[in-house]
Coordinates of C-alpha atoms in Angstrom, one line a residue:
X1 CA 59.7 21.7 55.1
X2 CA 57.6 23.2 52.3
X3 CA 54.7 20.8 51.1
X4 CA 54.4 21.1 47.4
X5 CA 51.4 20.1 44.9
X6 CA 51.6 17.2 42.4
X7 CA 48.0 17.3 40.3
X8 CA 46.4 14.2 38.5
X9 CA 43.7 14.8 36.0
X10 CA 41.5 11.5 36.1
X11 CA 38.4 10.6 34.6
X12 CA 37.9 7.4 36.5
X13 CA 36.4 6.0 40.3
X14 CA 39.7 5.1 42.1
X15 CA 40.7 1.6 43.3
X16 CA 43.6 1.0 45.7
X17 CA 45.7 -0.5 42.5
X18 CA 45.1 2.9 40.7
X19 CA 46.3 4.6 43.8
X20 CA 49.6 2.5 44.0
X21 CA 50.5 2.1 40.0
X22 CA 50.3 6.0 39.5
X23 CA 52.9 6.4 42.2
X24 CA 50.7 8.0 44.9
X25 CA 52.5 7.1 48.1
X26 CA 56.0 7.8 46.4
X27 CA 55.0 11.5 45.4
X28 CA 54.0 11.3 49.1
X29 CA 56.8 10.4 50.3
X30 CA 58.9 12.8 48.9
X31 CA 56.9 15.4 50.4
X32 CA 54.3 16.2 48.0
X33 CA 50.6 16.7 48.8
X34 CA 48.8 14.8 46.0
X35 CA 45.7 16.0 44.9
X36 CA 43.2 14.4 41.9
X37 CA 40.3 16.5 40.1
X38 CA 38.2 14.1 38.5
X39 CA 36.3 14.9 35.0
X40 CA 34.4 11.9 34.9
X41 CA 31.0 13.7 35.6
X42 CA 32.1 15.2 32.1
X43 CA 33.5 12.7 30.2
X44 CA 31.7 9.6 31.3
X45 CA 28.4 10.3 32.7
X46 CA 26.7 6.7 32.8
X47 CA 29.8 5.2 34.2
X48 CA 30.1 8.2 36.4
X49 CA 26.0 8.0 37.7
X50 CA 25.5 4.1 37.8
X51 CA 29.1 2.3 38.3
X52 CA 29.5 1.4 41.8
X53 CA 32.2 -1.0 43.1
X54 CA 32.9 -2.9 46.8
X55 CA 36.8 -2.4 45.7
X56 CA 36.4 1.7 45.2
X57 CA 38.9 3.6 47.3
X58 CA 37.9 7.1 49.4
X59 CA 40.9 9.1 48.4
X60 CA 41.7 12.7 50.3
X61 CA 41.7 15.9 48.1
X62 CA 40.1 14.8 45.5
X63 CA 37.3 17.4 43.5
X64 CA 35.0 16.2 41.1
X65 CA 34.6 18.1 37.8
X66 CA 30.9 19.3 36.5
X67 CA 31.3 21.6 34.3
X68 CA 34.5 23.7 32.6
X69 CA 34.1 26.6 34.7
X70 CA 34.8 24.7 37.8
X71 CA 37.8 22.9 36.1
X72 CA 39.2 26.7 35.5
X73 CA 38.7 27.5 38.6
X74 CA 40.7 24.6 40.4
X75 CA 43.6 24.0 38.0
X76 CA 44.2 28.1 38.6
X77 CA 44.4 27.3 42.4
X78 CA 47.3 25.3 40.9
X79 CA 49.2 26.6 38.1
X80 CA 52.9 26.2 40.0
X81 CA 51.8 23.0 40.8
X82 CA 53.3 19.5 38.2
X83 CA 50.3 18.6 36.3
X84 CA 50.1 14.9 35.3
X85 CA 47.1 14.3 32.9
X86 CA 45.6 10.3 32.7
X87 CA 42.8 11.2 30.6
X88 CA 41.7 10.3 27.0
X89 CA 42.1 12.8 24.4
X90 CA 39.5 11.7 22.4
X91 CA 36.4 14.0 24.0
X92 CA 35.7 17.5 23.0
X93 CA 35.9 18.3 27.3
X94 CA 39.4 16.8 27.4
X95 CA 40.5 19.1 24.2
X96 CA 39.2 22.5 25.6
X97 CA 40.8 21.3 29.0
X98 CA 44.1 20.6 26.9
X99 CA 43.5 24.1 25.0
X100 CA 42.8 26.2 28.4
X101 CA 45.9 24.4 29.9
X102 CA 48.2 25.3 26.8
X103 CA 46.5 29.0 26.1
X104 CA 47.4 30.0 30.0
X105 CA 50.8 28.2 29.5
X106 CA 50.3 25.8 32.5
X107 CA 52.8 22.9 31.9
X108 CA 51.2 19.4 31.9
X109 CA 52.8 15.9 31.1
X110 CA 51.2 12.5 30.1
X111 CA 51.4 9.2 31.3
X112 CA 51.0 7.3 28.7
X113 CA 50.9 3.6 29.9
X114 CA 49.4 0.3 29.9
X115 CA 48.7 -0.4 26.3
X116 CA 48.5 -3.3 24.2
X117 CA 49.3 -3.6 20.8
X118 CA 45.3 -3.5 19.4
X119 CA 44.9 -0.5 17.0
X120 CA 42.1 1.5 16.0
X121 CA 39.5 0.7 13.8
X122 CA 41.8 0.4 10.5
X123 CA 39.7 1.9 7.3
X124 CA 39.0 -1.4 5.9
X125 CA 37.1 -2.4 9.0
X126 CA 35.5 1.0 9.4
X127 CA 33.7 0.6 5.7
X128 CA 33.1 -2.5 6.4
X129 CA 31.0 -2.2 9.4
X130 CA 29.3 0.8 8.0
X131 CA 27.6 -1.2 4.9
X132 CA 26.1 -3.5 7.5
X133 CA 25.3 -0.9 10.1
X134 CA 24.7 2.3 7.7
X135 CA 22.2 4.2 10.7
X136 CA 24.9 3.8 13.0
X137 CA 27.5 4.8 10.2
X138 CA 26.0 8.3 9.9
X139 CA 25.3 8.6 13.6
X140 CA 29.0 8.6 13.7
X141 CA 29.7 10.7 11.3
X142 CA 27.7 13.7 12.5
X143 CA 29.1 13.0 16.0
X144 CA 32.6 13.6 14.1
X145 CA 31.0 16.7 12.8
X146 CA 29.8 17.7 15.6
X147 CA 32.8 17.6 18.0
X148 CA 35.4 17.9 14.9
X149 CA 38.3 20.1 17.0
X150 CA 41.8 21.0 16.4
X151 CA 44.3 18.5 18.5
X152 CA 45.4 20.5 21.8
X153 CA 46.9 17.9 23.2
X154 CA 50.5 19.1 23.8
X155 CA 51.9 18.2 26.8
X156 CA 55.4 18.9 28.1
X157 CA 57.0 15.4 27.7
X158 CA 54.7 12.0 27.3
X159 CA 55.7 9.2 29.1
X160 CA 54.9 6.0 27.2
X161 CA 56.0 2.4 27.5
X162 CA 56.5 2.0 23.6
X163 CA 59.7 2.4 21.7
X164 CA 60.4 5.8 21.7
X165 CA 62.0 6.5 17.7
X166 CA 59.6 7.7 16.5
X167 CA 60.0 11.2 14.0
X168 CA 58.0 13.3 15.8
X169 CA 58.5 16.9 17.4
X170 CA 57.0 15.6 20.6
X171 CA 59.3 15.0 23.5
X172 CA 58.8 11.3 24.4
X173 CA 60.2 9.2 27.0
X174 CA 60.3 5.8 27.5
X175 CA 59.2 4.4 31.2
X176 CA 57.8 0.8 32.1
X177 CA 53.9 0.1 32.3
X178 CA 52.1 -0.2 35.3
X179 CA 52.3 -4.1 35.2
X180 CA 56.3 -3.9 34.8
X181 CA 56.3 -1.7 37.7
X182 CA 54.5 -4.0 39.9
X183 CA 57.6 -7.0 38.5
X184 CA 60.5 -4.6 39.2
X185 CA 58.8 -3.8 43.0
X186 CA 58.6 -7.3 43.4
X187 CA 62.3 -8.0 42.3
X188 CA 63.5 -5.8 45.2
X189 CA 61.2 -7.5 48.1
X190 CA 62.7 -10.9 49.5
X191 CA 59.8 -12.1 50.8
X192 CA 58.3 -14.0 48.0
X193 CA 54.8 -16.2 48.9
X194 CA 55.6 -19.8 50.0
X195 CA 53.7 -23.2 49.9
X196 CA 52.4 -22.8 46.2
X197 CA 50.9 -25.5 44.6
X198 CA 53.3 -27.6 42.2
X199 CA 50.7 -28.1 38.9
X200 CA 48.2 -25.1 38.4
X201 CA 47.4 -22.9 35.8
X202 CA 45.9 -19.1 37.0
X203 CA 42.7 -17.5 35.4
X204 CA 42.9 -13.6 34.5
X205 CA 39.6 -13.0 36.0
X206 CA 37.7 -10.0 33.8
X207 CA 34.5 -9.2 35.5
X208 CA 31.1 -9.1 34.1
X209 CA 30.1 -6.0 32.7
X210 CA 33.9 -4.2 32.7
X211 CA 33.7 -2.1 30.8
X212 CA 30.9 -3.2 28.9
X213 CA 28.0 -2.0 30.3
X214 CA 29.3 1.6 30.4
X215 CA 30.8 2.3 27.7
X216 CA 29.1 -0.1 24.8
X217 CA 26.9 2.4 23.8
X218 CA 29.5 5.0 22.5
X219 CA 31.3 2.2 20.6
X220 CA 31.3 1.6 16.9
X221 CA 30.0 -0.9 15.3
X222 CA 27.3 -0.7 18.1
X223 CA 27.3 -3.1 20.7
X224 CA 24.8 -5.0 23.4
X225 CA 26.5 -6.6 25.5
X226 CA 25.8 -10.5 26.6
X227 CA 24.0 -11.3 29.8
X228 CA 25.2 -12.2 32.9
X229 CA 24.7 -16.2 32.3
X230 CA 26.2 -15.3 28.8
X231 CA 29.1 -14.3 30.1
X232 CA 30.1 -16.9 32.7
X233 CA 28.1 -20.3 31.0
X234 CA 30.7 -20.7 28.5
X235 CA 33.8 -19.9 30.5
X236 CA 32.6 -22.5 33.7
X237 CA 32.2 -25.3 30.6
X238 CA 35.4 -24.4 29.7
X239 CA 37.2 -24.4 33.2
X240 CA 35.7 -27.8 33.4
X241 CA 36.7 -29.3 30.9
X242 CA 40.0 -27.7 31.1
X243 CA 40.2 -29.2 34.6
X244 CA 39.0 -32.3 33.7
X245 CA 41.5 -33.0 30.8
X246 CA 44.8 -31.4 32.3
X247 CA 44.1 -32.7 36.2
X248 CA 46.4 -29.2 36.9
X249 CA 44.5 -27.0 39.3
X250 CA 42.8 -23.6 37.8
X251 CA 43.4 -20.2 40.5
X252 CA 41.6 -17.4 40.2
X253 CA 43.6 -13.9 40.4
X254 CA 41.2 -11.2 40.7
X255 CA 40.5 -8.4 38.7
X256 CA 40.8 -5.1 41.3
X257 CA 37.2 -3.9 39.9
X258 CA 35.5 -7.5 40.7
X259 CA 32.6 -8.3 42.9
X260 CA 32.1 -11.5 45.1
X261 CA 28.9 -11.9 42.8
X262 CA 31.0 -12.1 39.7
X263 CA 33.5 -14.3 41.7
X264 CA 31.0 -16.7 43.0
X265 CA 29.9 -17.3 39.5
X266 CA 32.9 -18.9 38.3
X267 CA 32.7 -22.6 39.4
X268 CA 35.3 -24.3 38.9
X269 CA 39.1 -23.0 40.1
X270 CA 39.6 -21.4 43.3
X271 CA 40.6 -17.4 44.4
X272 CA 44.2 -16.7 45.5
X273 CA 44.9 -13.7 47.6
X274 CA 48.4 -14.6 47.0
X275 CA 50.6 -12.0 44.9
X276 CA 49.6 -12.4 41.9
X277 CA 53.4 -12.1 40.3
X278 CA 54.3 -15.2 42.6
X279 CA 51.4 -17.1 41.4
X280 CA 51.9 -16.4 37.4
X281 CA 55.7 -17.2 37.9
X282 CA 55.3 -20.6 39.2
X283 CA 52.5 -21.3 36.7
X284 CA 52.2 -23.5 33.8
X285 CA 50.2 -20.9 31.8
X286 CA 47.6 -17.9 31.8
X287 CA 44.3 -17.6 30.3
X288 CA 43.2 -14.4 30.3
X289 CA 40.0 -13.4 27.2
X290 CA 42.8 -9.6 27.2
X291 CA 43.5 -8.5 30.2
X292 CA 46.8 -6.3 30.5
X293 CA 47.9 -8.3 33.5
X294 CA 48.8 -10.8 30.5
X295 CA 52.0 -8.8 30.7
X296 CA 53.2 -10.3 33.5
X297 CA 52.5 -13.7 32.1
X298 CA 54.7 -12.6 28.9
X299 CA 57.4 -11.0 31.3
X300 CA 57.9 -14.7 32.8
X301 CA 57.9 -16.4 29.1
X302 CA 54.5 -18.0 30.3
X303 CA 52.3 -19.9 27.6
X304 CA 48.8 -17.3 27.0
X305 CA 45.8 -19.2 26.4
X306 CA 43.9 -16.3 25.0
X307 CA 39.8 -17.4 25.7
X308 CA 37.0 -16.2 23.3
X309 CA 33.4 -17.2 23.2
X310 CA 30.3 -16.6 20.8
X311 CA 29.0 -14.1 22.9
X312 CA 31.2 -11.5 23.4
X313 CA 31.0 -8.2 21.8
X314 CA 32.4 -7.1 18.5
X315 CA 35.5 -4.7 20.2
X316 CA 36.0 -8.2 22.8
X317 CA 36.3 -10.6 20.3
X318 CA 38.6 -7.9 18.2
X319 CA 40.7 -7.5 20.9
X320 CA 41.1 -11.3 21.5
X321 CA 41.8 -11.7 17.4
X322 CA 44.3 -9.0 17.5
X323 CA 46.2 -10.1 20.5
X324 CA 46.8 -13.6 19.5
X325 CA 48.0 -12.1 15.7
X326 CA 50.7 -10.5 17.5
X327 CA 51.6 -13.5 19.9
X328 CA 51.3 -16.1 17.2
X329 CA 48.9 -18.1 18.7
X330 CA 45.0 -18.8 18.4
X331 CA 42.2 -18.6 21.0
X332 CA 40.3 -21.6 22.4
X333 CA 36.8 -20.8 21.9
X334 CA 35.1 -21.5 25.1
X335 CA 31.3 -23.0 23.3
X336 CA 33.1 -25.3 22.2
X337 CA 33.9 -28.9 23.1
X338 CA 38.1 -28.7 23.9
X339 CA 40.1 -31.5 23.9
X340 CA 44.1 -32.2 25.2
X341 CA 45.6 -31.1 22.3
X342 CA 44.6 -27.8 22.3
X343 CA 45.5 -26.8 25.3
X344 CA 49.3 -28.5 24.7
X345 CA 49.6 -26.8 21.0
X346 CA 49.2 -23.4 22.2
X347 CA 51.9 -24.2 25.2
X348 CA 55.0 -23.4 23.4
X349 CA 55.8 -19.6 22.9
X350 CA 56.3 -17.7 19.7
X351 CA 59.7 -15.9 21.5
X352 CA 60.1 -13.0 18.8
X353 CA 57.0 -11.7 19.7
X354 CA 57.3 -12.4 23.2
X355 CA 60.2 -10.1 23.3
X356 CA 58.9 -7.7 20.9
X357 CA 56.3 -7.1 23.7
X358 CA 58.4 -6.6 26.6
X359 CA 60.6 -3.9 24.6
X360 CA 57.6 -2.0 23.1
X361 CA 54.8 -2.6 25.9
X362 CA 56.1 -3.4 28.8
X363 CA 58.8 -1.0 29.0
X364 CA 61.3 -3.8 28.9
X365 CA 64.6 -3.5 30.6
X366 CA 64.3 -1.4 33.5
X367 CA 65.6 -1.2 37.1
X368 CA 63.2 1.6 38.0
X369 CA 59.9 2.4 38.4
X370 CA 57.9 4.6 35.8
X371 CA 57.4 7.0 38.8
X372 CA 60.8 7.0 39.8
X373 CA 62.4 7.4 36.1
X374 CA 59.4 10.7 35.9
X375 CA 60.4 12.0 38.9
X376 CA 64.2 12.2 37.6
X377 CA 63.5 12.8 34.0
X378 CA 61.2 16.4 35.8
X379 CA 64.3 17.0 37.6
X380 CA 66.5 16.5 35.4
X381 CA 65.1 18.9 32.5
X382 CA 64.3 21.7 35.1
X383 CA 61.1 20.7 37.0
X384 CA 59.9 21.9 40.0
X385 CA 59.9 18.3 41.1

């Protein structure tokens, strides 16, 4: 049987949960040799030269990108091949990579997933932040001048998780995110966990320094991000006192780029290697400062305690703001003494939004996979899939 070539472009160190949400071992299955040429030597070269991770996963035929040339060379070993790109569009490497790929007339799709509804920097915030950080301001700018470029980005089709309406000439179509993926795989297995605790709440844990420490600097306004005992002395007075006033239990559901330092830091609350759909299911809420996973948590009607603190940086605390503005809710700000009755007024759900979310985030309804409704959507508009 003929072995034929599906191609991600990445810019990222690979975990086992990236492996499995992009669909790896189903393109495997069905007899294609997956292969993954990484720009991240390009694109993100602190992350690339100092980010190092217990949970990082060797993958086979995989090339790491260091310079255009090299990127020519290997995607021209590949031009028959289906081209998936996971990359941002926002660097001037990803835009000549986009131009090459459209000027040779390789066809390339995007995968388009996992988003939350936080926007850009609006104008009003931009001019804002530039009167009280006016160095930084025109940093920015001549960066912009600097790498001003044409959009290339044109893939074939873009497959998103949003509401697809939208007036555009682009071919979009509508697939569920990663985190709905991992719900409707869970929906066809019988074997759901056992023996979980009656009265518990679970943690979103977000480890230390992701993705502060890498990418801070490039943000704007510019950002230092808090230190280690910053990070986890507000949120273990929280857990406390959490624990203390609700007597529900508090488990911990790893993030898949954690470390046992960050995890032994949190005190209070224990880790579950449990599934983690199992465990928000049966929960009576989430807390999460904005993790994605929250989607699950949302997918199950589950009350979101969104946590901020005093310490986090500008783009955590917007996130944060912006995410419980959509969900009609506040955050519990962790410095701060809590008491009963703010955990139970933030327990009932604002269920508009709720379902707003599952239809425009998550992807909402869907029986298949996003990998599976690519794989027919290639076949079905002539792929080589």
């Amino acid at each position: 049987m003929t072995i034929r070539n599906i191609i991600f472009i990445i810019e990222t160190k690979f975990t086992s949960n990236d492996f499995h949400k992009i669909g790896a071992a189903y393109y495997k299955n069905k007899n294609y040799q997956v292969h993954y040429l990484n720009i991240i030597p390009l694109t993100r070269k602190n992350y690339f030269k100092n980010y190092n991770n217990q949970n990082l996963l060797k993958i086979n035929n995989h090339k790491l990108i260091y310079n255009f040339s090299n990127f020519k060379k290997e995607i021209s070993k590949h031009k028959n091949s289906i081209i998936f790109s996971l990359i941002s569009r926002s660097t001037l490497t990803s835009q000549k990579i986009f131009n090459f790929l459209n000027n040779q007339k390789i066809i390339y799709y995007a995968v388009l997933s996992g988003g939350l509804p936080i926007p850009t920097l609006t104008k009003k915030e931009i001019i804002y932040n530039s009167i009280y950080h006016p160095y930084a301001a025109i940093g920015k700018i001549f960066d912009i001048i600097k790498n001003y470029r044409i959009d290339n980005f044109r893939p074939k089709i873009k497959f998103i998780n949003r509401d697809t309406s939208i007036n555009t000439s682009d071919e979009f179509y509508k697939v569920p995110s990663y985190d709905y993926d991992s719900i409707i795989l869970w929906n066809r297995n019988k074997n759901k966990e056992i023996n979980l605790p009656n009265d518990y709440y679970v943690l979103l844990e977000t480890p230390y320094s992701h993705p502060d420490g890498f990418f801070a600097d490039a943000r704007f306004p510019p950002e230092i991000p808090c230190s280690f005992d910053d990070w986890y002395g507000p949120l273990n007075k929280f857990l406390n006192n959490f624990y203390n006033l609700t007597k529900s239990q508090i488990i911990i559901i790893p993030h898949p780029r954690t470390t046992s330092d960050c995890l032994n830091a949190i005190k209070t609350g224990h880790v579950s290697s449990k599934n983690k759909i199992d465990l928000i299911k049966n929960s009576n809420g989430v807390m999460t400062f904005s993790s994605s996973a929250l989607s699950i948590g949302i997918f199950f009607d589950k009350p979101i305690l969104f946590l901020d603190q005093f310490n986090f940086t500008y783009h955590n605390r917007r996130n944060i703001q912006y995410l419980t503005k959509y969900f009609n809710t506040s955050a519990i700000n962790m410095d701060k003494n809590i008491k009963l009755e703010d955990v139970i007024s933030r327990l009932n759900i604002d269920k508009n939004s709720y379902m707003n979310f599952k239809k425009n985030y998550l992807g909402f309804p869907s029986d298949e996979t996003s990998f599976e409704k690519i794989y027919n959507k290639i076949i079905g508009c002539g792929g080589r899939i």
